[in-house]
Short mmCIF file of C-alpha atoms (C1' of nucleotides) in Angstrom, two decimals:
data_model
loop_
_atom_site.label_atom_id
_atom_site.label_comp_id
_atom_site.label_asym_id
_atom_site.label_seq_id
_atom_site.Cartn_x
_atom_site.Cartn_y
_atom_site.Cartn_z
CA UNK A 1 0.00 0.00 0.00
CA UNK A 2 1.47 3.33 -1.01
CA UNK A 3 1.28 6.42 1.10
CA UNK A 4 -1.50 7.81 -1.04
CA UNK A 5 -3.68 4.75 -0.44
CA UNK A 6 -2.94 5.04 3.24
CA UNK A 7 -4.07 8.66 3.30
CA UNK A 8 -7.29 7.63 1.60
CA UNK A 9 -7.82 4.78 4.05
CA UNK A 10 -7.33 7.14 6.96
CA UNK A 11 -10.01 9.41 5.62
CA UNK A 12 -7.69 12.34 5.23
CA UNK A 13 -8.20 13.25 1.61
CA UNK A 14 -11.08 15.50 0.69
CA UNK A 15 -10.52 16.79 -2.85
CA UNK A 16 -7.79 16.37 -5.41
CA UNK A 17 -7.18 18.05 -8.74
CA UNK A 18 -5.82 14.98 -10.51
CA UNK A 19 -5.91 11.76 -8.58
CA UNK A 20 -3.77 9.68 -10.91
CA UNK A 21 -0.96 12.18 -11.15
CA UNK A 22 -0.95 12.92 -7.45
CA UNK A 23 -0.86 9.26 -6.50
CA UNK A 24 2.01 8.71 -8.86
CA UNK A 25 4.04 11.63 -7.51
CA UNK A 26 3.37 11.00 -3.86
CA UNK A 27 3.89 7.26 -3.87
CA UNK A 28 7.23 7.63 -5.61
CA UNK A 29 8.48 10.39 -3.38
CA UNK A 30 8.56 12.86 -6.25
CA UNK A 31 6.39 15.52 -4.75
CA UNK A 32 7.67 18.83 -3.47
CA UNK A 33 4.65 20.09 -1.66
CA UNK A 34 3.76 23.01 0.51
CA UNK A 35 1.27 23.70 3.23
CA UNK A 36 0.58 27.20 4.41
CA UNK A 37 0.14 28.22 8.01
CA UNK A 38 -1.37 31.53 8.97
CA UNK A 39 0.40 32.96 11.98
CA UNK A 40 -2.75 34.27 13.63
CA UNK A 41 -1.75 33.17 17.13
CA UNK A 42 1.43 32.58 19.05
CA UNK A 43 1.04 28.82 19.09
CA UNK A 44 -0.05 26.11 16.72
CA UNK A 45 -3.25 24.29 17.63
CA UNK A 46 -4.89 21.00 16.87
CA UNK A 47 -6.09 22.17 13.49
CA UNK A 48 -2.52 22.71 12.39
CA UNK A 49 -1.56 19.38 13.82
CA UNK A 50 -3.45 17.55 11.09
CA UNK A 51 -1.39 19.33 8.50
CA UNK A 52 1.83 18.62 10.36
CA UNK A 53 0.93 14.93 10.49
CA UNK A 54 0.30 14.91 6.80
CA UNK A 55 3.65 16.55 6.18
CA UNK A 56 5.35 13.96 8.30
CA UNK A 57 3.65 11.04 6.60
CA UNK A 58 4.61 12.34 3.20
CA UNK A 59 8.11 13.16 4.31
CA UNK A 60 8.53 9.60 5.56
CA UNK A 61 7.51 8.44 2.09
CA UNK A 62 10.35 10.44 0.60
CA UNK A 63 8.55 13.59 -0.44
CA UNK A 64 9.84 17.01 0.37
CA UNK A 65 7.67 19.30 2.43
CA UNK A 66 7.78 23.05 2.48
CA UNK A 67 6.19 24.70 5.46
CA UNK A 68 5.09 28.10 4.38
CA UNK A 69 4.42 30.55 7.13
CA UNK A 70 2.10 33.25 6.01
CA UNK A 71 3.82 36.27 7.44
CA UNK A 72 2.85 38.16 4.32
CA UNK A 73 -0.66 36.84 3.79
CA UNK A 74 -1.43 37.41 7.46
CA UNK A 75 -1.21 41.09 6.64
CA UNK A 76 -4.33 40.58 4.56
CA UNK A 77 -6.38 37.98 6.42
CA UNK A 78 -8.03 34.95 4.94
CA UNK A 79 -11.79 35.35 4.53
CA UNK A 80 -12.34 31.63 3.86
CA UNK A 81 -14.70 29.97 6.25
CA UNK A 82 -15.34 33.15 8.10
CA UNK A 83 -18.53 35.06 8.20
CA UNK A 84 -17.07 38.12 9.83
CA UNK A 85 -14.16 40.30 8.99
CA UNK A 86 -10.80 39.48 10.41
CA UNK A 87 -9.11 41.81 12.75
CA UNK A 88 -6.07 43.37 11.21
CA UNK A 89 -2.91 42.24 12.87
CA UNK A 90 0.05 44.45 13.48
CA UNK A 91 3.38 43.71 11.89
CA UNK A 92 4.98 43.11 15.27
CA UNK A 93 2.39 40.52 16.33
CA UNK A 94 2.77 38.68 13.07
CA UNK A 95 6.53 38.56 13.39
CA UNK A 96 6.30 37.27 16.92
CA UNK A 97 3.87 34.56 15.88
CA UNK A 98 6.02 33.54 12.97
CA UNK A 99 8.95 32.84 15.24
CA UNK A 100 6.77 30.84 17.65
CA UNK A 101 5.49 28.70 14.78
CA UNK A 102 8.97 28.12 13.52
CA UNK A 103 10.10 26.78 16.84
CA UNK A 104 7.14 24.46 17.36
CA UNK A 105 7.29 23.02 13.89
CA UNK A 106 10.92 22.17 13.99
CA UNK A 107 10.19 19.82 16.87
CA UNK A 108 7.95 17.82 14.64
CA UNK A 109 9.28 17.95 11.13
CA UNK A 110 12.83 17.09 10.22
CA UNK A 111 14.33 20.17 8.60
CA UNK A 112 17.89 18.89 8.60
CA UNK A 113 19.88 18.33 5.40
CA UNK A 114 17.35 20.10 3.25
CA UNK A 115 14.78 17.35 3.89
CA UNK A 116 12.20 20.01 4.42
CA UNK A 117 12.06 23.76 4.04
CA UNK A 118 10.51 26.50 6.01
CA UNK A 119 9.78 29.75 4.26
CA UNK A 120 7.93 32.92 5.05
CA UNK A 121 5.92 34.51 2.28
CA UNK A 122 6.62 37.92 3.75
CA UNK A 123 9.97 37.53 2.00
CA UNK A 124 8.47 37.89 -1.43
CA UNK A 125 5.02 39.38 -0.91
CA UNK A 126 5.94 42.50 0.98
CA UNK A 127 8.15 43.91 -1.73
CA UNK A 128 5.76 43.46 -4.59
CA UNK A 129 4.96 46.45 -6.71
CA UNK A 130 1.26 47.05 -6.99
CA UNK A 131 1.00 47.93 -10.64
CA UNK A 132 3.40 45.21 -11.65
CA UNK A 133 1.40 42.60 -9.78
CA UNK A 134 -1.80 43.80 -11.32
CA UNK A 135 -0.34 43.44 -14.80
CA UNK A 136 1.51 40.20 -14.21
CA UNK A 137 -0.91 38.34 -12.01
CA UNK A 138 -4.14 40.28 -11.83
CA UNK A 139 -4.66 39.83 -15.52
CA UNK A 140 -4.83 36.06 -15.00
CA UNK A 141 -7.78 36.18 -12.65
CA UNK A 142 -11.39 36.49 -13.57
CA UNK A 143 -13.39 38.40 -11.04
CA UNK A 144 -16.48 36.62 -12.29
CA UNK A 145 -14.93 33.30 -11.34
CA UNK A 146 -13.62 34.54 -8.06
CA UNK A 147 -17.03 35.73 -7.02
CA UNK A 148 -18.40 32.30 -7.71
CA UNK A 149 -15.86 30.71 -5.36
CA UNK A 150 -17.43 29.21 -2.28
CA UNK A 151 -15.17 31.09 0.09
CA UNK A 152 -16.40 34.46 -1.15
CA UNK A 153 -20.00 33.47 -1.69
CA UNK A 154 -20.57 33.17 2.03
CA UNK A 155 -19.33 36.66 2.45
CA UNK A 156 -21.48 38.33 -0.16
CA UNK A 157 -24.19 38.99 2.40
CA UNK A 158 -22.07 40.16 5.27
CA UNK A 159 -19.57 42.14 3.33
CA UNK A 160 -16.13 41.55 1.98
CA UNK A 161 -13.43 44.15 1.76
CA UNK A 162 -11.15 44.50 -1.22
CA UNK A 163 -8.25 43.72 1.07
CA UNK A 164 -9.62 40.30 1.89
CA UNK A 165 -10.72 39.73 -1.67
CA UNK A 166 -7.06 39.76 -2.61
CA UNK A 167 -6.21 36.92 -0.31
CA UNK A 168 -6.81 34.35 -3.01
CA UNK A 169 -4.49 36.14 -5.37
CA UNK A 170 -1.75 36.34 -2.80
CA UNK A 171 -2.04 32.65 -1.97
CA UNK A 172 -1.98 31.82 -5.65
CA UNK A 173 1.10 33.94 -6.04
CA UNK A 174 2.77 31.97 -3.26
CA UNK A 175 2.29 28.73 -5.12
CA UNK A 176 3.57 30.33 -8.31
CA UNK A 177 6.63 31.69 -6.51
CA UNK A 178 7.41 28.38 -4.81
CA UNK A 179 7.02 26.51 -8.06
CA UNK A 180 9.67 28.66 -9.65
CA UNK A 181 11.97 28.85 -6.67
CA UNK A 182 11.88 25.30 -5.35
CA UNK A 183 10.07 23.28 -7.98
CA UNK A 184 7.12 22.97 -5.66
CA UNK A 185 4.53 21.02 -7.63
CA UNK A 186 1.82 20.42 -5.10
CA UNK A 187 -0.14 22.21 -2.44
CA UNK A 188 -2.03 20.75 0.48
CA UNK A 189 -4.36 22.48 2.80
CA UNK A 190 -7.61 22.34 4.69
CA UNK A 191 -10.73 21.76 2.66
CA UNK A 192 -11.76 25.38 3.16
CA UNK A 193 -8.72 26.36 1.14
CA UNK A 194 -9.83 24.60 -2.01
CA UNK A 195 -10.66 27.66 -4.07
CA UNK A 196 -7.51 29.49 -3.02
CA UNK A 197 -5.45 26.48 -4.01
CA UNK A 198 -7.09 26.14 -7.39
CA UNK A 199 -6.21 29.76 -7.96
CA UNK A 200 -2.57 28.78 -7.65
CA UNK A 201 -2.66 25.84 -10.04
CA UNK A 202 -4.51 27.99 -12.54
CA UNK A 203 -1.95 30.78 -12.26
CA UNK A 204 0.93 28.37 -12.81
CA UNK A 205 -0.80 26.94 -15.85
CA UNK A 206 -1.37 30.36 -17.35
CA UNK A 207 1.97 31.90 -16.60
CA UNK A 208 4.22 28.90 -17.08
CA UNK A 209 2.09 26.42 -19.00
CA UNK A 210 3.00 23.84 -16.38
CA UNK A 211 0.85 21.52 -14.33
CA UNK A 212 0.74 21.75 -10.59
CA UNK A 213 -1.56 19.90 -8.25
CA UNK A 214 -3.63 20.57 -5.21
CA UNK A 215 -5.13 18.35 -2.60
CA UNK A 216 -7.21 19.18 0.41
CA UNK A 217 -7.50 17.27 3.63
CA UNK A 218 -10.72 16.79 5.49
CA UNK A 219 -11.21 19.09 8.39
CA UNK A 220 -11.35 17.28 11.68
CA UNK A 221 -15.04 17.35 12.44
CA UNK A 222 -16.84 15.58 15.25
CA UNK A 223 -19.96 13.50 14.80
CA UNK A 224 -22.06 16.66 15.01
CA UNK A 225 -20.19 18.29 12.19
CA UNK A 226 -18.39 20.82 14.32
CA UNK A 227 -14.70 21.53 14.14
CA UNK A 228 -12.77 19.61 16.72
CA UNK A 229 -9.95 20.98 18.77
CA UNK A 230 -11.97 23.78 20.25
CA UNK A 231 -13.08 24.03 23.81
CA UNK A 232 -15.14 26.71 25.42
CA UNK A 233 -11.91 28.36 26.48
CA UNK A 234 -10.69 28.38 22.91
CA UNK A 235 -8.45 26.16 20.87
CA UNK A 236 -6.56 23.16 22.12
CA UNK A 237 -3.00 24.41 21.77
CA UNK A 238 0.14 22.49 21.13
CA UNK A 239 2.30 24.55 23.43
CA UNK A 240 2.48 23.29 26.99
CA UNK A 241 2.13 26.81 28.36
CA UNK A 242 -1.24 27.35 26.70
CA UNK A 243 -2.67 23.86 27.08
CA UNK A 244 -0.98 21.69 29.68
CA UNK A 245 -0.15 18.10 28.70
CA UNK A 246 -2.72 16.95 31.23
CA UNK A 247 -5.48 19.10 29.72
CA UNK A 248 -4.40 18.01 26.27
CA UNK A 249 -4.61 14.37 27.30
CA UNK A 250 -8.00 14.91 28.87
CA UNK A 251 -9.37 16.55 25.76
CA UNK A 252 -8.78 13.40 23.75
CA UNK A 253 -9.68 11.10 26.60
CA UNK A 254 -13.12 12.73 26.56
CA UNK A 255 -14.00 12.66 22.87
CA UNK A 256 -17.32 11.14 21.85
CA UNK A 257 -17.47 7.42 21.28
CA UNK A 258 -18.38 8.10 17.69
CA UNK A 259 -15.21 10.07 17.01
CA UNK A 260 -12.49 7.91 18.56
CA UNK A 261 -11.63 5.76 15.60
CA UNK A 262 -11.79 8.64 13.19
CA UNK A 263 -9.35 10.61 15.31
CA UNK A 264 -7.03 7.64 15.56
CA UNK A 265 -6.95 7.22 11.83
CA UNK A 266 -6.47 10.84 11.06
CA UNK A 267 -4.10 11.90 13.79
CA UNK A 268 -2.02 9.01 15.05
CA UNK A 269 0.68 6.94 13.43
CA UNK A 270 -0.74 3.66 14.65
CA UNK A 271 -1.09 1.17 11.84
CA UNK A 272 -4.47 0.75 10.25
CA UNK A 273 -4.52 -2.90 11.30
CA UNK A 274 -4.04 -1.94 14.90
CA UNK A 275 -6.75 0.69 14.66
CA UNK A 276 -9.11 -1.91 13.23
CA UNK A 277 -8.70 -3.89 16.43
CA UNK A 278 -9.74 -0.90 18.51
CA UNK A 279 -12.70 -0.31 16.24
CA UNK A 280 -14.10 -3.66 17.35
CA UNK A 281 -14.47 -2.52 20.93
CA UNK A 282 -17.96 -1.85 22.19
CA UNK A 283 -19.68 -0.22 25.14
CA UNK A 284 -17.47 0.83 28.00
CA UNK A 285 -14.61 -1.04 26.36
CA UNK A 286 -14.28 1.96 24.07
CA UNK A 287 -12.57 3.70 26.95
CA UNK A 288 -9.49 1.64 26.18
CA UNK A 289 -9.37 3.11 22.72
CA UNK A 290 -9.76 6.58 24.14
CA UNK A 291 -6.83 6.05 26.44
CA UNK A 292 -4.69 4.93 23.55
CA UNK A 293 -5.75 7.88 21.46
CA UNK A 294 -5.03 10.35 24.23
CA UNK A 295 -1.72 8.76 25.04
CA UNK A 296 -0.50 8.57 21.47
CA UNK A 297 -1.35 12.18 20.72
CA UNK A 298 0.13 13.51 23.93
CA UNK A 299 3.26 11.54 23.16
CA UNK A 300 3.52 13.06 19.72
CA UNK A 301 3.20 16.58 20.99
CA UNK A 302 4.75 16.58 24.43
CA UNK A 303 6.94 13.47 24.40
CA UNK A 304 6.59 10.08 26.00
CA UNK A 305 7.49 11.19 29.50
CA UNK A 306 4.77 13.83 29.66
CA UNK A 307 2.28 11.48 28.09
CA UNK A 308 2.95 8.84 30.71
CA UNK A 309 2.61 11.40 33.46
CA UNK A 310 -0.69 12.63 32.08
CA UNK A 311 -2.02 9.13 31.70
CA UNK A 312 -1.00 8.02 35.17
CA UNK A 313 -2.35 11.21 36.64
CA UNK A 314 -5.69 10.70 34.94
CA UNK A 315 -5.94 7.05 35.87
CA UNK A 316 -5.10 7.75 39.45
CA UNK A 317 -7.73 10.45 39.69
CA UNK A 318 -10.55 8.72 37.97
CA UNK A 319 -9.92 5.09 38.74
CA UNK A 320 -8.11 4.60 41.99
CA UNK A 321 -8.69 7.88 43.75
CA UNK A 322 -6.05 10.39 44.58
CA UNK A 323 -2.64 10.47 43.14
CA UNK A 324 -1.76 14.13 43.30
CA UNK A 325 1.59 13.76 41.62
CA UNK A 326 0.63 14.93 38.13
CA UNK A 327 -2.26 17.18 38.92
CA UNK A 328 -2.22 20.78 37.72
CA UNK A 329 -1.37 22.87 40.74
CA UNK A 330 -1.17 26.38 42.07
CA UNK A 331 1.15 27.51 44.82
CA UNK A 332 -0.28 29.89 47.38
CA UNK A 333 1.68 32.52 49.22
CA UNK A 334 1.19 34.00 52.66
CA UNK A 335 -0.46 37.03 51.09
CA UNK A 336 -3.35 34.85 50.01
CA UNK A 337 -4.27 34.22 53.62
CA UNK A 338 -5.94 36.64 55.95
CA UNK A 339 -5.34 35.77 59.58
CA UNK A 340 -4.43 32.25 58.59
CA UNK A 341 -7.56 31.71 56.54
CA UNK A 342 -8.58 31.76 52.90
CA UNK A 343 -12.12 31.59 51.62
CA UNK A 344 -13.02 28.82 49.22
CA UNK A 345 -14.13 31.42 46.67
CA UNK A 346 -10.78 33.19 46.76
CA UNK A 347 -9.04 29.87 46.50
CA UNK A 348 -10.99 28.94 43.38
CA UNK A 349 -10.19 32.29 41.81
CA UNK A 350 -6.53 31.97 42.72
CA UNK A 351 -6.40 28.60 40.96
CA UNK A 352 -8.20 30.04 37.89
CA UNK A 353 -10.97 27.52 38.29
CA UNK A 354 -13.67 30.18 38.13
CA UNK A 355 -13.78 33.54 36.37
CA UNK A 356 -15.82 35.31 39.05
CA UNK A 357 -17.11 34.81 42.54
CA UNK A 358 -20.68 34.70 41.28
CA UNK A 359 -19.78 31.66 39.26
CA UNK A 360 -18.14 30.16 42.33
CA UNK A 361 -21.21 30.68 44.46
CA UNK A 362 -23.33 29.02 41.84
CA UNK A 363 -20.99 26.07 41.70
CA UNK A 364 -21.00 25.61 45.44
CA UNK A 365 -24.75 26.03 45.69
CA UNK A 366 -25.22 23.32 43.09
CA UNK A 367 -22.82 20.99 44.82
CA UNK A 368 -20.05 21.19 42.27
CA UNK A 369 -17.07 21.85 44.51
CA UNK A 370 -15.25 19.42 46.77
CA UNK A 371 -12.10 19.95 48.77
CA UNK A 372 -10.19 16.89 49.88
CA UNK A 373 -13.21 14.75 49.06
CA UNK A 374 -15.55 16.78 51.22
CA UNK A 375 -18.32 18.59 49.41
CA UNK A 376 -18.35 22.32 50.09
CA UNK A 377 -21.86 23.24 51.19
CA UNK A 378 -21.44 26.79 52.43
CA UNK A 379 -20.64 29.53 49.94
CA UNK A 380 -18.56 31.47 52.43
CA UNK A 381 -16.66 28.45 53.69
CA UNK A 382 -13.07 29.09 54.65
CA UNK A 383 -9.95 27.02 54.84
CA UNK A 384 -7.41 27.57 57.57
CA UNK A 385 -3.72 26.80 57.50
CA UNK A 386 -4.52 23.64 59.40
CA UNK A 387 -6.27 22.28 56.32
CA UNK A 388 -2.96 22.59 54.51
CA UNK A 389 -1.04 20.56 57.06
CA UNK A 390 -0.05 17.94 54.52
CA UNK A 391 1.19 20.71 52.25
CA UNK A 392 -1.76 20.95 49.85
CA UNK A 393 -5.46 20.47 49.35
CA UNK A 394 -7.12 18.82 46.37
CA UNK A 395 -9.93 20.81 44.81
CA UNK A 396 -12.46 19.03 42.64
CA UNK A 397 -14.66 21.12 40.38
CA UNK A 398 -17.47 19.26 38.74
CA UNK A 399 -16.63 15.70 37.91
CA UNK A 400 -13.54 16.06 35.85
CA UNK A 401 -11.54 19.05 36.93
CA UNK A 402 -8.97 18.42 39.63
CA UNK A 403 -6.56 20.96 40.96
CA UNK A 404 -4.00 20.94 43.71
CA UNK A 405 -3.47 24.03 45.83
CA UNK A 406 -0.06 23.93 47.44
CA UNK A 407 0.96 25.93 50.50
"C1'" G B 1 -22.65 60.82 -4.48
"C1'" G B 2 -28.41 59.86 -3.57
"C1'" G B 3 -32.17 56.70 -1.11
"C1'" A B 4 -33.69 52.64 2.34
"C1'" G B 5 -32.37 49.54 6.49
"C1'" A B 6 -29.32 47.33 10.39
"C1'" G B 7 -25.72 47.28 14.84
"C1'" U B 8 -28.73 44.19 21.83
"C1'" U B 9 -25.44 40.35 26.83
"C1'" C B 10 -20.64 34.11 24.56
"C1'" C B 11 -23.75 33.34 19.61
"C1'" C B 12 -28.59 33.83 17.19
"C1'" G B 13 -32.56 36.87 18.26
"C1'" A B 14 -37.02 39.61 20.94
"C1'" G B 15 -37.52 44.21 23.16
"C1'" U B 16 -39.73 51.08 20.51
"C1'" G B 17 -39.80 55.75 27.72
"C1'" G B 18 -40.26 53.18 33.88
"C1'" C B 19 -42.77 46.26 35.37
"C1'" C B 20 -35.24 45.55 31.67
"C1'" A B 21 -29.47 42.78 33.93
"C1'" A B 22 -33.14 42.72 29.26
"C1'" A B 23 -38.07 37.21 26.41
"C1'" G B 24 -36.90 32.76 23.54
"C1'" G B 25 -33.37 29.48 21.44
"C1'" G B 26 -28.28 27.75 20.98
"C1'" G B 27 -23.89 27.08 23.56
"C1'" G B 28 -21.53 26.82 28.41
"C1'" C B 29 -21.42 25.31 33.57
"C1'" A B 30 -23.39 22.28 37.64
"C1'" G B 31 -26.71 18.19 39.53
"C1'" A B 32 -29.26 13.19 38.54
"C1'" C B 33 -28.35 8.83 35.41
"C1'" U B 34 -23.63 6.63 33.38
"C1'" G B 35 -18.38 4.30 31.03
"C1'" U B 36 -13.99 10.52 32.51
"C1'" A B 37 -19.05 8.65 26.34
"C1'" A B 38 -23.81 9.84 24.10
"C1'" A B 39 -28.98 10.64 24.91
"C1'" U B 40 -32.42 12.35 28.59
"C1'" C B 41 -34.25 15.17 32.81
"C1'" U B 42 -33.35 19.35 36.49
"C1'" G B 43 -30.99 23.80 37.93
"C1'" U B 44 -28.06 27.87 36.36
"C1'" U B 45 -25.92 31.51 32.92
"C1'" G B 46 -23.04 40.36 33.77
"C1'" G B 47 -20.02 41.94 38.33
"C1'" C B 48 -19.64 43.04 43.51
"C1'" A B 49 -21.68 43.08 48.09
"C1'" G B 50 -26.94 39.54 50.83
"C1'" U B 51 -31.85 42.09 48.81
"C1'" G B 52 -29.09 47.14 47.45
"C1'" C B 53 -25.10 49.12 44.38
"C1'" C B 54 -22.02 49.10 39.87
"C1'" U B 55 -21.06 48.09 34.52
"C1'" U B 56 -23.70 46.53 29.85
"C1'" C B 57 -27.95 47.13 24.32
"C1'" G B 58 -22.07 50.45 17.88
"C1'" G B 59 -19.62 55.63 19.68
"C1'" U B 60 -20.17 60.66 21.65
"C1'" G B 61 -23.27 64.30 23.38
"C1'" G B 62 -28.45 65.84 24.48
"C1'" U B 63 -33.97 65.66 26.02
"C1'" U B 64 -36.32 63.55 30.51
"C1'" C B 65 -37.62 62.62 37.45
"C1'" G B 66 -36.26 58.16 34.41
"C1'" A B 67 -33.24 55.97 27.93
"C1'" A B 68 -31.58 49.61 24.85
"C1'" U B 69 -36.07 52.47 23.60
"C1'" C B 70 -36.67 59.73 21.91
"C1'" C B 71 -33.20 63.72 19.45
"C1'" A B 72 -28.31 65.30 17.17
"C1'" C B 73 -23.75 64.10 15.25
"C1'" C B 74 -20.28 60.23 14.18
"C1'" C B 75 -18.54 55.05 13.06
"C1'" U B 76 -19.39 50.17 10.80
"C1'" C B 77 -22.23 46.94 7.72
"C1'" U B 78 -26.32 45.43 4.15
"C1'" C B 79 -29.67 46.50 0.08
"C1'" C B 80 -31.36 49.77 -4.12
"C1'" C B 81 -29.84 53.81 -7.59
"C1'" A B 82 -25.24 56.23 -9.84
#
RNA sequence: GGGAGAGUUCCCGAGUGGCCAAAGGGGGCAGACUGUAAAUCUGUUGGCAGUGCCUUCGGUGGUUCGAAUCCACCCUCUCCCA
C-alpha cells in the first residue's frame, strides 16, 4: 500500500485536482509540496496538527515538504470559512507569531539536510509592486470566477473588503513563486482552502504552461459536524504553556465514542490494522481506545514522558482515587491568607478555576465543589492553615476538573 | 454621491420611555443517570456586596424625574440607484 492509499484509508483526503498524477508523484516520493500556516496566534493548535501529520507522513515516504508561514498573507487575512471580517494584525504581532510557529514546527518535522524547508511569504510578498502585480498576475484572474468561489459566496451577504478579496491572489502567487523557486509542484491544505489552491494551479498553468496539483485534507469534524480541537476556552493548543499536557490528554480522553476511531486514523501513526482492532471494541470497552488515542497524541506533541505522566495522573484520579503527583497545581503565598484563613471562593479564583465569585457561588450552591473529598456546602466556607497541614489540598470542580493548591 | 435599512449580553434573536441585567433558542457550567461517552431530565448563565449598588444594548453628546427604547452628530455593515 502506497502512502496515497494510506491517506485515503485514513479518511484524510477530501478533494484532489488529478488523482492519478498525485498518487504517482506522492507514492514515488517525487512531490515537493507546501502547506501554508497563517500565523494568527502565538502557538499552533490541533487544526494545524493535522497538517503537520500529513507533512510527516509524506516526508517519511520520501517527499519534500515546504512549510510556508504566512507572514505576508497574514497582513491581509483569509476570509475563507469566516462570516465576519478578520481583525487586522500588526506587523509586530505577526513577526512574533512567525517565530513561535517556527520553533514548534521544527520539533515535529525534520528540517535537517534540506529534507524540508521552512519559508515565510513575507519575503516575497511585501516587496511586490502594486502595478506590476496587477499586470503580471491580476490579468490572469477572472473576477467573475472569483465571485463564484465558495469562500467568497458566504461573504457576499455580510460584506467583503477589497483587502480580503485579494487573499486568493496572494495565496496563488505563493504557489507560483514556490514553483519557480523550489520546484514545488503540489499544495495541500484544509478543505476550506480549495478555491484558493485552485487559484494557484490555474496561475501556474497560465503563466508557465505547467501543471501543478492541489489536494485538500478533510477538516477534523466531530460527529455533530463541528470543528474539533476547540473548547469553550478556545483552541486546544500544542504549546504546553497554553494547554498543559494533562489538559491536552483529557481533551482526547473525553472525545465522543463516535469520534475515537476517526481521530485515531487521522491523527495518530498507529497502523491501520491496529486501529481496526480498537474499532471492534464496544460499550465501555471503548474507553481503552480513548486512552490509547489520548496517550499517542500527547506523546507526539509533548513526548513520552509527559504522556505517561498525564495518563498516570488521569488514571489515578478517575480510577483509583487520589494520586496528586501529576495534577495541575497552584502555589499559594502568605499574602493569600488573611489571619491564617482563605475563603473557598478566593481559592478557586486563585487557581483560575472560576472567572468570578458569582460563578463560584453558583458552583458551590449546586454541589459542584469538593475539597479533599468533602463537598463544600457553604458559599462562604473558609480554609485555615490547618487544612494545609499535609502541604496541599485537592480541589475538585465538577466531575472532571482536579486541581491541587499547594501551601 | 443619492435613497432605504441594520448594529442588543458568549452566539442567534425579541424588546420602541419606567414592570429591563433585558423574552426565547443555541452554547456553556453544575446536579441526577452513566463508562472521565452519548442521549435524557433538572438547575443555572453580567459583576460586587446579601436584597441594594455598579457596569452593559455600535460611539459621543443631548432631552427627561427616568433611555436599549426619543433627538443630534459620528462610526461600521447590508440593500437599491449612480
